[in-house]
Coordinates of C-alpha atoms and ligand atoms in Angstrom, one line a residue:
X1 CA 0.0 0.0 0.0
X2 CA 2.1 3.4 -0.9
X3 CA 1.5 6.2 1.5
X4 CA 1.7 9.7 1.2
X5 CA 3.0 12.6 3.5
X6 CA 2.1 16.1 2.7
X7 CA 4.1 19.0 4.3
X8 CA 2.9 22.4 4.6
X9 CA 4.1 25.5 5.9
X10 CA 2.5 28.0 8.2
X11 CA 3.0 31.7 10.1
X12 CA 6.0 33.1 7.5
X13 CA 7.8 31.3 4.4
X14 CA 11.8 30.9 4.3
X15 CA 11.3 28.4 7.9
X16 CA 13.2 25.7 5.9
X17 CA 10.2 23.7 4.8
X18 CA 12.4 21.8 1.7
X19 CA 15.2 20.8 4.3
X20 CA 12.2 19.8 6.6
X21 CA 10.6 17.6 4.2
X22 CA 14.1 16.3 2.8
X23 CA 15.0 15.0 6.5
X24 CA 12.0 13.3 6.8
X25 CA 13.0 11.9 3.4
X26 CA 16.2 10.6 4.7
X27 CA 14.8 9.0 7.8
X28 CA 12.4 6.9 6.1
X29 CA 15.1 5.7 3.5
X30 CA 17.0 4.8 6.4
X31 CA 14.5 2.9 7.8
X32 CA 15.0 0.8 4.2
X33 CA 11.9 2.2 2.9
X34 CA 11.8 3.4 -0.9
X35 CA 11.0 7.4 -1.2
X36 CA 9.7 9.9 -3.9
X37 CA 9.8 14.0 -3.3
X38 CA 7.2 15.8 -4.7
X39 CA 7.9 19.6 -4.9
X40 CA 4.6 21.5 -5.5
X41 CA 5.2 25.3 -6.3
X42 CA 2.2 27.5 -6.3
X43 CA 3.0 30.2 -8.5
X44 CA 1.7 31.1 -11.9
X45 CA 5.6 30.5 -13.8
X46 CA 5.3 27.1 -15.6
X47 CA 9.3 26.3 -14.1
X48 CA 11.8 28.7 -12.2
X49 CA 13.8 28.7 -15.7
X50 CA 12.4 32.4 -16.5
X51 CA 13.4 33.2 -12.9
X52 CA 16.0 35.7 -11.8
X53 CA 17.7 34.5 -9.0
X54 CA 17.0 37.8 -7.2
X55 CA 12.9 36.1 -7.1
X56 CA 13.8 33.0 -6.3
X57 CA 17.2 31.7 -5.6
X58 CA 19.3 29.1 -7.2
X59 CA 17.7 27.4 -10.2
X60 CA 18.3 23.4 -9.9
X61 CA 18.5 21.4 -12.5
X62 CA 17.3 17.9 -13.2
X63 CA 19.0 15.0 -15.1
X64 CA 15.9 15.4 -17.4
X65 CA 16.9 18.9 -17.7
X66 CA 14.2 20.4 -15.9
X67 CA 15.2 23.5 -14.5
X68 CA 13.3 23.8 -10.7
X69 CA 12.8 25.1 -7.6
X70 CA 16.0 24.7 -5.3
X71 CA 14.2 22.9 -2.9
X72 CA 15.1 19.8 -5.4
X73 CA 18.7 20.3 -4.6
X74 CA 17.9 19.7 -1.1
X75 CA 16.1 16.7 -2.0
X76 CA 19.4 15.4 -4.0
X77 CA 21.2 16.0 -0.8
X78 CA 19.3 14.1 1.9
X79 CA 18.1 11.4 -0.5
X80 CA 18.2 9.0 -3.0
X81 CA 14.9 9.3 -4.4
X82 CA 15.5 9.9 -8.6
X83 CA 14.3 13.6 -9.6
X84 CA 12.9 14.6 -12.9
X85 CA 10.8 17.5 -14.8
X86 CA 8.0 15.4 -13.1
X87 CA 9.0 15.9 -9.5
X88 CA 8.5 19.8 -9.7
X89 CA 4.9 20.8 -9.7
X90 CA 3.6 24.5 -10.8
X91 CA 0.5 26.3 -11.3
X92 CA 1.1 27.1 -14.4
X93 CA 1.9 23.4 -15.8
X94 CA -1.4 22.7 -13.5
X95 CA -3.7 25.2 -15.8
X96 CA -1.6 24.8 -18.9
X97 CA -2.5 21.3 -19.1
X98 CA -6.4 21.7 -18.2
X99 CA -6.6 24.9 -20.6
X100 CA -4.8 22.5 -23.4
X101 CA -7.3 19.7 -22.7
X102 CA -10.0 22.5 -22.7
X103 CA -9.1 23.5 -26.1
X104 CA -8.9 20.2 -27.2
X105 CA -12.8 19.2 -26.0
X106 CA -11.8 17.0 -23.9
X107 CA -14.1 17.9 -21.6
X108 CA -17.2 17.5 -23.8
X109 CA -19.3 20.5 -23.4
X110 CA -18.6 20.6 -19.0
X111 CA -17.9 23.7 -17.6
X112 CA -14.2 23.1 -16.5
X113 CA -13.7 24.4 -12.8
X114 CA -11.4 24.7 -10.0
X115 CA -12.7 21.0 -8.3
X116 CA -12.8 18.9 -9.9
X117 CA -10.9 19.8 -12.8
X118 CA -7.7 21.5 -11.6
X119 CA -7.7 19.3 -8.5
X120 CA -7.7 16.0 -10.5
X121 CA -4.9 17.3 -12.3
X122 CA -3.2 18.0 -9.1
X123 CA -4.0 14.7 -8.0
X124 CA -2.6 12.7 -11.1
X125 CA 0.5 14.2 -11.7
X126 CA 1.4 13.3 -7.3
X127 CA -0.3 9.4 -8.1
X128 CA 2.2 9.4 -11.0
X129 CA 4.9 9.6 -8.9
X130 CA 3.6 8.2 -5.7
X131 CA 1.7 4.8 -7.5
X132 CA 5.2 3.6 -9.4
X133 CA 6.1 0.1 -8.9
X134 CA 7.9 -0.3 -5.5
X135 CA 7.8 3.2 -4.3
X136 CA 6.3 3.2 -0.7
X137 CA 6.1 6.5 0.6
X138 CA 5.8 9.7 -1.6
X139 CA 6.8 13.3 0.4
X140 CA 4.8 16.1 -1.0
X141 CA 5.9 19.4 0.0
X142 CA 3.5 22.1 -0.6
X143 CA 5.5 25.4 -1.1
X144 CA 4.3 28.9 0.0
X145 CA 2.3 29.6 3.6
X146 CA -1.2 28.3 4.7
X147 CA -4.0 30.8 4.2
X148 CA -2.0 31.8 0.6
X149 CA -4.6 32.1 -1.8
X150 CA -2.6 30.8 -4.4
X151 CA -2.1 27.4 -2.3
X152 CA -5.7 26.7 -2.2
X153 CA -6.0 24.4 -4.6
X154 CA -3.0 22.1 -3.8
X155 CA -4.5 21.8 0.0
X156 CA -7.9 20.8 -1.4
X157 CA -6.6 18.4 -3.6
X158 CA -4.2 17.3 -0.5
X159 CA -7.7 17.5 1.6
X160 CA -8.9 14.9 -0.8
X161 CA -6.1 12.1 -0.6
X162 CA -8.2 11.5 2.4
X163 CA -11.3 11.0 1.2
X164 CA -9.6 9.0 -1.5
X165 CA -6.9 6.8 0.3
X166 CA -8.2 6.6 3.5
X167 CA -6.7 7.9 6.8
X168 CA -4.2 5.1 7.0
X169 CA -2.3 6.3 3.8
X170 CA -2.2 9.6 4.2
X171 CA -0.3 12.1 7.0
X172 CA -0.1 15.9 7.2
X173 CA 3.4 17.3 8.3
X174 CA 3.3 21.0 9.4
X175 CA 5.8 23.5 9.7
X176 CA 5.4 26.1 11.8
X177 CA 7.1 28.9 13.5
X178 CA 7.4 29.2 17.4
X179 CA 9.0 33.2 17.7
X180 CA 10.6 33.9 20.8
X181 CA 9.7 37.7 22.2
X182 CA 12.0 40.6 23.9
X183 CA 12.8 38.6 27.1
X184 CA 12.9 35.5 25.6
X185 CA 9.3 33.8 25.9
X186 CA 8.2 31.3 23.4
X187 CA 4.6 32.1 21.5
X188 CA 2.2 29.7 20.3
X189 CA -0.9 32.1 19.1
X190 CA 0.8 32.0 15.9
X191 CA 0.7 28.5 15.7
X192 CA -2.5 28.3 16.8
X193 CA -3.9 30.0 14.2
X194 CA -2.1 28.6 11.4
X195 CA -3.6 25.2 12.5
X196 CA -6.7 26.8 12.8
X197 CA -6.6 27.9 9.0
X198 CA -5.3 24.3 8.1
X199 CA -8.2 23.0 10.0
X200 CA -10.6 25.1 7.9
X201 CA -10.1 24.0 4.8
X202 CA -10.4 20.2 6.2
X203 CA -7.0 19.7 7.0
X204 CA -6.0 18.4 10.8
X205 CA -2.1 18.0 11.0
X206 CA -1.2 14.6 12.2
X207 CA 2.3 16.2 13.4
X208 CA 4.0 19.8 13.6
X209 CA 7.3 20.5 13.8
X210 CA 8.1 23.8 15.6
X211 CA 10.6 26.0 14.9
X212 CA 11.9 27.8 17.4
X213 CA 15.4 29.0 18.4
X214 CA 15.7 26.5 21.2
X215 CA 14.1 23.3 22.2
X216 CA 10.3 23.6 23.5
X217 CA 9.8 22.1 27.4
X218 CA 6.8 19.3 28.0
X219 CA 4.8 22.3 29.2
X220 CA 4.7 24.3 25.9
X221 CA 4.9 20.8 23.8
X222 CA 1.5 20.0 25.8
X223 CA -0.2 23.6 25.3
X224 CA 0.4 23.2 21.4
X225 CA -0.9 19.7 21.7
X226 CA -4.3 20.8 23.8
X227 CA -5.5 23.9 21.2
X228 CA -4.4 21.5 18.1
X229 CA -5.6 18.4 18.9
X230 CA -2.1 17.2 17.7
X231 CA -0.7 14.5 20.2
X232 CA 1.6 15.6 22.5
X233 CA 4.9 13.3 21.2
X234 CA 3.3 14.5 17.7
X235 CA 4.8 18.1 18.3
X236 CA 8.2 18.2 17.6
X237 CA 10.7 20.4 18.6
X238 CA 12.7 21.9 15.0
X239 CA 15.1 24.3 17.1
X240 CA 17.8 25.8 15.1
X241 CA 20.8 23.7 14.8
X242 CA 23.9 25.2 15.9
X243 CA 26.3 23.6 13.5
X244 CA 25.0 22.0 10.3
X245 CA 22.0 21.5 8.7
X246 CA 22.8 17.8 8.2
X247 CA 22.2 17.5 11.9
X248 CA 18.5 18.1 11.2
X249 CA 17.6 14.3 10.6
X250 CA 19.4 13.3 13.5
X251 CA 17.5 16.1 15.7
X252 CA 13.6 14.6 14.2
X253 CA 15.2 10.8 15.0
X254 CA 15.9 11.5 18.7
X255 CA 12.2 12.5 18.8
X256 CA 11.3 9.4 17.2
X257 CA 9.5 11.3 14.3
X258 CA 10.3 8.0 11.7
X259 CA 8.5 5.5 14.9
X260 CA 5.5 8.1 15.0
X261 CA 4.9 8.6 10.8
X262 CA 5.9 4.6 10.5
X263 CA 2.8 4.1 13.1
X264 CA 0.5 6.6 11.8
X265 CA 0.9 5.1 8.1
X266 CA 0.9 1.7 10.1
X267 CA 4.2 0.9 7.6
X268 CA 6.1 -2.6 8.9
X269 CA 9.7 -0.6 8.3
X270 CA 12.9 -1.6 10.0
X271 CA 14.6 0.7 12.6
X272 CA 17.0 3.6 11.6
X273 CA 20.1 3.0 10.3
X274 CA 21.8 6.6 10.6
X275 CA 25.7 6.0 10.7
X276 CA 26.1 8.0 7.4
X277 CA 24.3 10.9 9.0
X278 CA 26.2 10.4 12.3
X279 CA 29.4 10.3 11.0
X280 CA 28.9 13.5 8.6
X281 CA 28.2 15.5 11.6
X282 CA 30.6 13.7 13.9
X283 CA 33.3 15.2 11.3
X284 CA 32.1 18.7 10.9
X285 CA 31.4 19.1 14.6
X286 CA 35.0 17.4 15.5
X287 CA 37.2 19.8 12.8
X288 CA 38.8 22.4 13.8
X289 CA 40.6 22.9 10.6
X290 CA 39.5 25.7 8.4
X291 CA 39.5 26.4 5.1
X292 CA 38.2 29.6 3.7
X293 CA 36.8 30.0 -0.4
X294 CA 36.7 32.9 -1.8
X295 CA 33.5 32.9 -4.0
X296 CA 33.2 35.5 -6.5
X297 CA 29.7 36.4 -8.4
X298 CA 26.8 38.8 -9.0
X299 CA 24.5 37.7 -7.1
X300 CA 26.5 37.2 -3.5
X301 CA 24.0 39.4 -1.4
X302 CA 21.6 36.7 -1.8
X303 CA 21.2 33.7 -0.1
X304 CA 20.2 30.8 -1.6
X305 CA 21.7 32.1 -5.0
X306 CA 24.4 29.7 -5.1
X307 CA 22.4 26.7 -2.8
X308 CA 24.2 23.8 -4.2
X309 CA 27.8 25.4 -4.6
X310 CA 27.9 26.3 -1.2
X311 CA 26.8 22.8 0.0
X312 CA 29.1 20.7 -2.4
X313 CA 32.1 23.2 -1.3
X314 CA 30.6 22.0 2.4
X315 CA 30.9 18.1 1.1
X316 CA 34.8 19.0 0.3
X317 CA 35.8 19.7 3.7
X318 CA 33.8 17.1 5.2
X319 CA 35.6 14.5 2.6
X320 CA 38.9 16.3 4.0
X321 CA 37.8 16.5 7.5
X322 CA 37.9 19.9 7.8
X323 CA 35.3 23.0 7.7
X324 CA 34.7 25.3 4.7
X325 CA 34.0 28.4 5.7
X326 CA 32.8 30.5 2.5
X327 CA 33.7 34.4 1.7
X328 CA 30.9 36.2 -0.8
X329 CA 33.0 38.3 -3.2
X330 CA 30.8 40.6 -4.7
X331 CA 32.4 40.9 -8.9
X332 CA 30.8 43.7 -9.8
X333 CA 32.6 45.6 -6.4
X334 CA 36.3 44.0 -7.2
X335 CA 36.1 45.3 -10.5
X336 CA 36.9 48.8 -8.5
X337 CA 39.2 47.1 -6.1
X338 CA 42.7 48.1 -6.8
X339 CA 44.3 45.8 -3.8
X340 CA 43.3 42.2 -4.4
X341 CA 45.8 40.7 -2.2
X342 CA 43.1 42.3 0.3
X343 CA 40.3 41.4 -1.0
X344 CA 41.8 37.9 -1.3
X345 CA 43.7 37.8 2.1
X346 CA 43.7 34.5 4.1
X347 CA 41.5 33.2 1.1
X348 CA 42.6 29.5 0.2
X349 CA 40.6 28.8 -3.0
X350 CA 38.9 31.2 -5.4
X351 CA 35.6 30.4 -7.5
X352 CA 33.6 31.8 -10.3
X353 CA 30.0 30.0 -10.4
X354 CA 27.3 30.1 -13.2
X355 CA 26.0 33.2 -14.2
X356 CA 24.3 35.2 -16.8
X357 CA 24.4 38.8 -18.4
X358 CA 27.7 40.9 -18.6
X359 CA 27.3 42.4 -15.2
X360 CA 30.6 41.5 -13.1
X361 CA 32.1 40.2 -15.7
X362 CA 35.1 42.1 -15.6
X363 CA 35.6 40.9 -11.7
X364 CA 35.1 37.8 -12.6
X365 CA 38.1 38.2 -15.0
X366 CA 40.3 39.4 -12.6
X367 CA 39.9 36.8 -9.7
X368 CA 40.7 34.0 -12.3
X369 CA 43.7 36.2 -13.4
X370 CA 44.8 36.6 -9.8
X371 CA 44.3 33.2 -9.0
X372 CA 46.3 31.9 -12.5
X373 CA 49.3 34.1 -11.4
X374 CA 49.2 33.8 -8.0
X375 CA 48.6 30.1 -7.8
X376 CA 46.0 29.6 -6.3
X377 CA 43.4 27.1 -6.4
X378 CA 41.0 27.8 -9.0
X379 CA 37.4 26.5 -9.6
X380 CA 35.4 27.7 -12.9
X381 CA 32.3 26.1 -12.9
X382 CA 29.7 27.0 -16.3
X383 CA 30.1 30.9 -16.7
X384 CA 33.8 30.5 -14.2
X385 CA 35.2 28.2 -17.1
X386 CA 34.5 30.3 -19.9
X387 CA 35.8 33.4 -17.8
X388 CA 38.8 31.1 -17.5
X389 CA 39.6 31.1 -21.5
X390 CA 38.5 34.9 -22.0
X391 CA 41.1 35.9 -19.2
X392 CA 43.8 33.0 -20.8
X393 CA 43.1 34.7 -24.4
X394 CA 43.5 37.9 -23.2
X395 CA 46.9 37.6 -20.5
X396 CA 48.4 34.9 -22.5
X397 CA 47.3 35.4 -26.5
X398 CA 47.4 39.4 -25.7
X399 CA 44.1 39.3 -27.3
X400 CA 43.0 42.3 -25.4
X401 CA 39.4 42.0 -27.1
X402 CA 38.8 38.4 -26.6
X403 CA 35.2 37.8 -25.1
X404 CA 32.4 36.5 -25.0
X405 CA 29.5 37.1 -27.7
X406 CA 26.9 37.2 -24.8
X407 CA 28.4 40.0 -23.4
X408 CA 29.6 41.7 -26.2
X409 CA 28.1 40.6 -29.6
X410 CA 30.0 42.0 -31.9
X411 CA 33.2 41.7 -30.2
X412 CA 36.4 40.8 -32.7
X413 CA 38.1 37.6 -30.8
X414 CA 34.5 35.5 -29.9
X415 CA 36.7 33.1 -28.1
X416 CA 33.1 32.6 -26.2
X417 CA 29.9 32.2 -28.7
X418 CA 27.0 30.6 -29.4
X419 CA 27.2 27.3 -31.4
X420 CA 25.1 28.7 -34.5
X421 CA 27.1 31.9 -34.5
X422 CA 30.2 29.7 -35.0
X423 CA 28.4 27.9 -38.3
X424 CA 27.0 31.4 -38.9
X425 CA 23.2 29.9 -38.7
X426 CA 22.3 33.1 -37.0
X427 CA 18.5 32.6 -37.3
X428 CA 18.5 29.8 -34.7
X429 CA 19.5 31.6 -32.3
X430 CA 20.6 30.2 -29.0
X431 CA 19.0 27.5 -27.5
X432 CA 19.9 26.1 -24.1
X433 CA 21.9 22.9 -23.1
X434 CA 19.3 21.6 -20.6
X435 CA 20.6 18.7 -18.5
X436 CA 22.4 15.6 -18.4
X437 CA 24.8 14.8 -20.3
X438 CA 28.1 12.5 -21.5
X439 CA 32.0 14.4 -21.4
X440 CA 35.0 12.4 -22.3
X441 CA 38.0 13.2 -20.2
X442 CA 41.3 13.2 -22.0
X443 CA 44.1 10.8 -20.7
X444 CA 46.7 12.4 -18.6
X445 CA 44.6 15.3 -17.5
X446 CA 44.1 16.4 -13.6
X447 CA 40.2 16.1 -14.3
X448 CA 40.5 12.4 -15.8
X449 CA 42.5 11.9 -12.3
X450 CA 40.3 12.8 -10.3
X451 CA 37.2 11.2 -11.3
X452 CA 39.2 8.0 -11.9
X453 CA 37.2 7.6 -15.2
X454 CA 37.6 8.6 -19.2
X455 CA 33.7 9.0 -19.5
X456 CA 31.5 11.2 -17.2
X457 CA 28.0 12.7 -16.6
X458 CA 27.0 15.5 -15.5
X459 CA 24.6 18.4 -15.8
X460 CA 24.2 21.3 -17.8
X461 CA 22.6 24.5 -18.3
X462 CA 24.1 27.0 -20.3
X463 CA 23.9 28.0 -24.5
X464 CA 27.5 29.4 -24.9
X465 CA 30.5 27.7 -25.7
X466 CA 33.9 27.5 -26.2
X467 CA 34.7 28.8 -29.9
X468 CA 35.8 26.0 -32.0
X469 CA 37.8 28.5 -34.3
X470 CA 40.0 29.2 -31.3
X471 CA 40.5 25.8 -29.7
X472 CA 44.0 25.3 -31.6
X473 CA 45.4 28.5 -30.7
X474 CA 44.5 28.2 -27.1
X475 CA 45.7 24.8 -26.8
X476 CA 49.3 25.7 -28.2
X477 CA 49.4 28.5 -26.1
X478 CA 49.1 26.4 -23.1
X479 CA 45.5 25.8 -22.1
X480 CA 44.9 22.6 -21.3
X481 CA 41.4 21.0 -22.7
X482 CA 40.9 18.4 -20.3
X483 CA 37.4 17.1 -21.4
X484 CA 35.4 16.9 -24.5
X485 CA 31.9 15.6 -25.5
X486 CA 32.2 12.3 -27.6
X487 CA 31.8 14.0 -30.8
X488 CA 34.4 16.4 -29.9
X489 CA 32.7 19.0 -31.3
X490 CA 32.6 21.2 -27.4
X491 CA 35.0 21.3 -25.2
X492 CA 33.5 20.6 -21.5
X493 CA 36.7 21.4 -19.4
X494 CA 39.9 23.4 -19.1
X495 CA 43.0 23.2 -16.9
X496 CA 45.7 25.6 -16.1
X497 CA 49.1 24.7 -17.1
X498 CA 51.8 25.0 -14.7
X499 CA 49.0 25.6 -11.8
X500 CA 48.7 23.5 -8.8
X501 CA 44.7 23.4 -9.5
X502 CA 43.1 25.6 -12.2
X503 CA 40.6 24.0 -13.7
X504 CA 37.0 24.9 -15.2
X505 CA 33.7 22.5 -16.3
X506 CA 30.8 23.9 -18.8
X507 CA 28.9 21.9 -16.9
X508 CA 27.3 21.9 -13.2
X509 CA 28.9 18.8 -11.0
X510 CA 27.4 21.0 -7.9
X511 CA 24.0 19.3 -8.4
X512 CA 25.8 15.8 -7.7
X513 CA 27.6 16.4 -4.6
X514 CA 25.9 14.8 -1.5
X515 CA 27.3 15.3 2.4
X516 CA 27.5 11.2 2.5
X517 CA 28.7 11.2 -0.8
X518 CA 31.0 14.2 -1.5
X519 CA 31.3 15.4 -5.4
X520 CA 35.0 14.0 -6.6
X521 CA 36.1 17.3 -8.0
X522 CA 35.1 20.0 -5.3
X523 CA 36.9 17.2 -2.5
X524 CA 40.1 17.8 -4.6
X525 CA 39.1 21.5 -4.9
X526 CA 39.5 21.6 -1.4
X527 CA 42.1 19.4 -0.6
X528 CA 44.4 21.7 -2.9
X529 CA 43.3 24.5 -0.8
X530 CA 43.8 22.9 2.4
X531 CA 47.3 22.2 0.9
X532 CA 48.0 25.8 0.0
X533 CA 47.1 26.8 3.6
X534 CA 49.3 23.8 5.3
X535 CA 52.3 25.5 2.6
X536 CA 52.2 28.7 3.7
X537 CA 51.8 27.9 7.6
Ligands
LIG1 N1 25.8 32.6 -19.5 C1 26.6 31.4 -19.9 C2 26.0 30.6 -21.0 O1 24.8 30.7 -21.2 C3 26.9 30.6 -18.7 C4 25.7 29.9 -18.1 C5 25.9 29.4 -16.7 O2 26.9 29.7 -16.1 N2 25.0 28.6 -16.2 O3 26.7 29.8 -21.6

């Protein structure tokens, strides 16, 4: 019998709902039980693709090339469970589809309407997912906060799963906030009526787990429980971790949320098996070793921006048993900054992330020029790779005008353009490279060393490339191309010569990188920045 847990969010958004329902995730697989995500994104955009990053953080991207919410990423993290275009729900793929069928006269003369139409949509694409072969429990996070009109819909068709599964298959997880006022003094009214707007749309939560700054006592845990109706062990206390989010499913275990959902969904699962999670935290809470990245981009006043980046740079140290600890350069700001050996003091490892748009560019430019002639560690991942050959055609060919035809269309050395603008097919125009993909790695290169392989996958999202017309000249003056798709016809990574670690990827090995499962290349990332701080102790 598959089950099926939705989580929802009450009193404010940004409470850590995604990292919520991904815990919950990992608990269950530990307890050897097989798990979908569901992310269900109330707004009107079909995907996040359109979205700046100043809306709504990092785009993620799927294997299927589905570009998502970043709440995926988190998924990817804390679980197993495969992700696809199909995992990531909208509004507007909701309505898209019921408006197509509409057109179509599919409907056969009914007036179309919120329930049942929309809802049964809702409710197919989730029983997609959830009724696979062998999938037992399917997580369905329901983004945005309770009493949102926008989330109406996606409750009610929740509300339903009831009335369709039975109260045996189907458990509400809610999220909820617990503020502590001037002296101190946890308050539940907010709680109380988030429930109470939960309540009225048919929804009672089987379990809440309350955010708060520090653990709740019995005597609060009780008052929740009494103006709920949620069971006292039911209300769990989600106080903020002091060191690392990877302690969260640790944190739900010792209050024995797996043995209450396993119960409620009365689910025959073995007991927890969390070494893996153990021994992640065990290391970050036991290094004392530091080692600090300087990461420079556009977008670095943001959180979230660079989600996954900042996580797999987290995996690195934990793979080298020490703590990253990573500095926001602002690229648009060091573009002014005369002094770089300030802005890059005590700084172990530089790296240029994706991006878009020309803004920064320049800063970008210089931190990879810096790092190149200073030695240091250098990691150009998407946009940081093709900064890498734009800086090496400039310092090293002395073609002062080398760019990129994104930023600068007409420029004269297009050492960076779009495929069709190298076969002069201009009416194409550019169309992304959406998701996972095969590179070859070329024998003898740091990158075929490190992943111990000749043939990789990983994933992409970008439309720019490295100009073929200029491969040649790049590679006789020293640039290294380390990795190639099978055609050959793009080149999908770069090395430094003569560098300790310069290296740059077209594509995005962030989205791979797991804290039990470190991604290969930011490990050695940081273990040549670790090295470069031991040299100069
Ligand atoms: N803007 C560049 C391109 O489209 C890089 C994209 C990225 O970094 N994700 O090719």
């Amino acid at each position: 019998m598959k089950k099926y847990i939705f989580v929802t969010g009450g009193v404010c958004s940004s409470l850590g709902k995604g990292i919520a329902a991904a815990s919950l995730g990992s608990l269950l697989e530990c307890r050897d039980l097989k798990v979908r995500m569901i992310k269900i994104d109330p707004y009107i955009n079909v995907d996040a693709g359109t979205m700046s990053p100043y809306q709504h953080g990092e785009v993620y991207v799927t294997d299927d090339g589905a570009e998502t919410d970043l709440d995926l990423g988190n998924y990817e993290r804390f679980t197993s469970s495969p992700l696809s275009q199909k995992n990531s729900i909208t509004t507007g793929q909701i309505y898209q589809e019921v408006i197509k069928k509409e057109r179509e006269g599919r409907f056969l003369g009914r007036t179309v309407q919120v329930i049942p139409h929309i809802t049964d949509e809702i409710k197919k694409r989730i029983l997609q997912i959830g009724e696979e072969d062998g999938v037992d429990v399917t997580i369905i996070e329901i983004g945005g906060t309770v009493g949102d009109i926008e989330s109406i819909p996606f409750l009610e068709a929740a509300r339903q799963f009831i009335h369709d599964k039975g109260k045996k298959r189907v458990l509400f997880v809610h999220l909820t906030l617990i503020p502590a006022v001037a002296g101190g003094e946890l308050k539940t009214k907010p709680t109380q009526h988030s429930v109470g707007t939960l309540r009225e749309i048919g929804i009672q939560p089987d379990i809440l787990l309350c955010r708060a700054p520090y653990k709740l006592d019995e005597g609060l845990r009780n008052k929740i429980s009494l103006f709920t109706n949620v069971e006292t062990e039911a209300v769990i206390s989600a106080y903020d971790v002091k060191t690392s989010i990877y302690e969260i499913p640790l944190v739900y275990h010792d209050q024995k949320l797996d043995d209450i959902v396993v119960q409620h969904l009365e689910i025959d699962a073995p007991h927890c098996i969390l070494d893996a999670w153990q021994n992640v935290v065990n290391i970050y809470n036991s290094s004392s070793v530091t080692v600090s990245i300087g990461l420079v981009g556009k977008y670095v006043d943001l959180n979230d921006t660079y989600k996954s980046i900042h996580e797999a740079l987290v995996h690195g140290g934990i793979a080298n048993g020490v703590r990253t600890e990573i500095r926001y350069i602002d690229s648009e700001s060091l573009e002014k900054e005369k002094d770089l050996d300030k802005v890059f003091d005590q700084v172990q490892g530089i790296l240029v992330p994706g991006g878009f748009g020309q803004r920064g560019i320049q800063g970008m430019i210089d931190a990879a020029r810096y790092a190149r002639t200073r030695k240091i560690p250098y990691f150009g991942i998407c946009l940081g790779m093709q900064v890498m050959v734009i800086e090496y055609a400039r310092s090293i060919l002395g073609m002062d005008d080398a760019d990129s035809t994104e930023f600068f269309p007409t420029c004269p050395n297009p050492v960076i353009s779009l495929l069709a603008e190298q076969a002069d097919i201009k009416a194409l125009g550019g169309t992304m490279r959406l998701g996972r993909s095969e590179s070859r790695l070329l024998p003898g290169t740091k990158i075929a060393t490190i992943y111990t392989s000749d043939s990789i996958f990983e994933r992409h999202r970008h439309r720019y490339e490295v100009s073929n017309s200029y491969r040649k000249v790049l590679q006789d003056a020293g640039l290294i191309v380390g990795g190639v798709t099978p055609d050959e016809a793009l080149v999908e990574a770069v090395e430094w010569p003569d560098h300790p670690w310069g290296l740059g990827v077209q594509f995005h090995p962030e989205f791979n990188s797991k804290p039990i499962k470190p991604h290969p290349l930011f490990t050695s990332f940081i273990k040549a920045s670790l090295d470069k701080k031991r040299n100069e102790q």
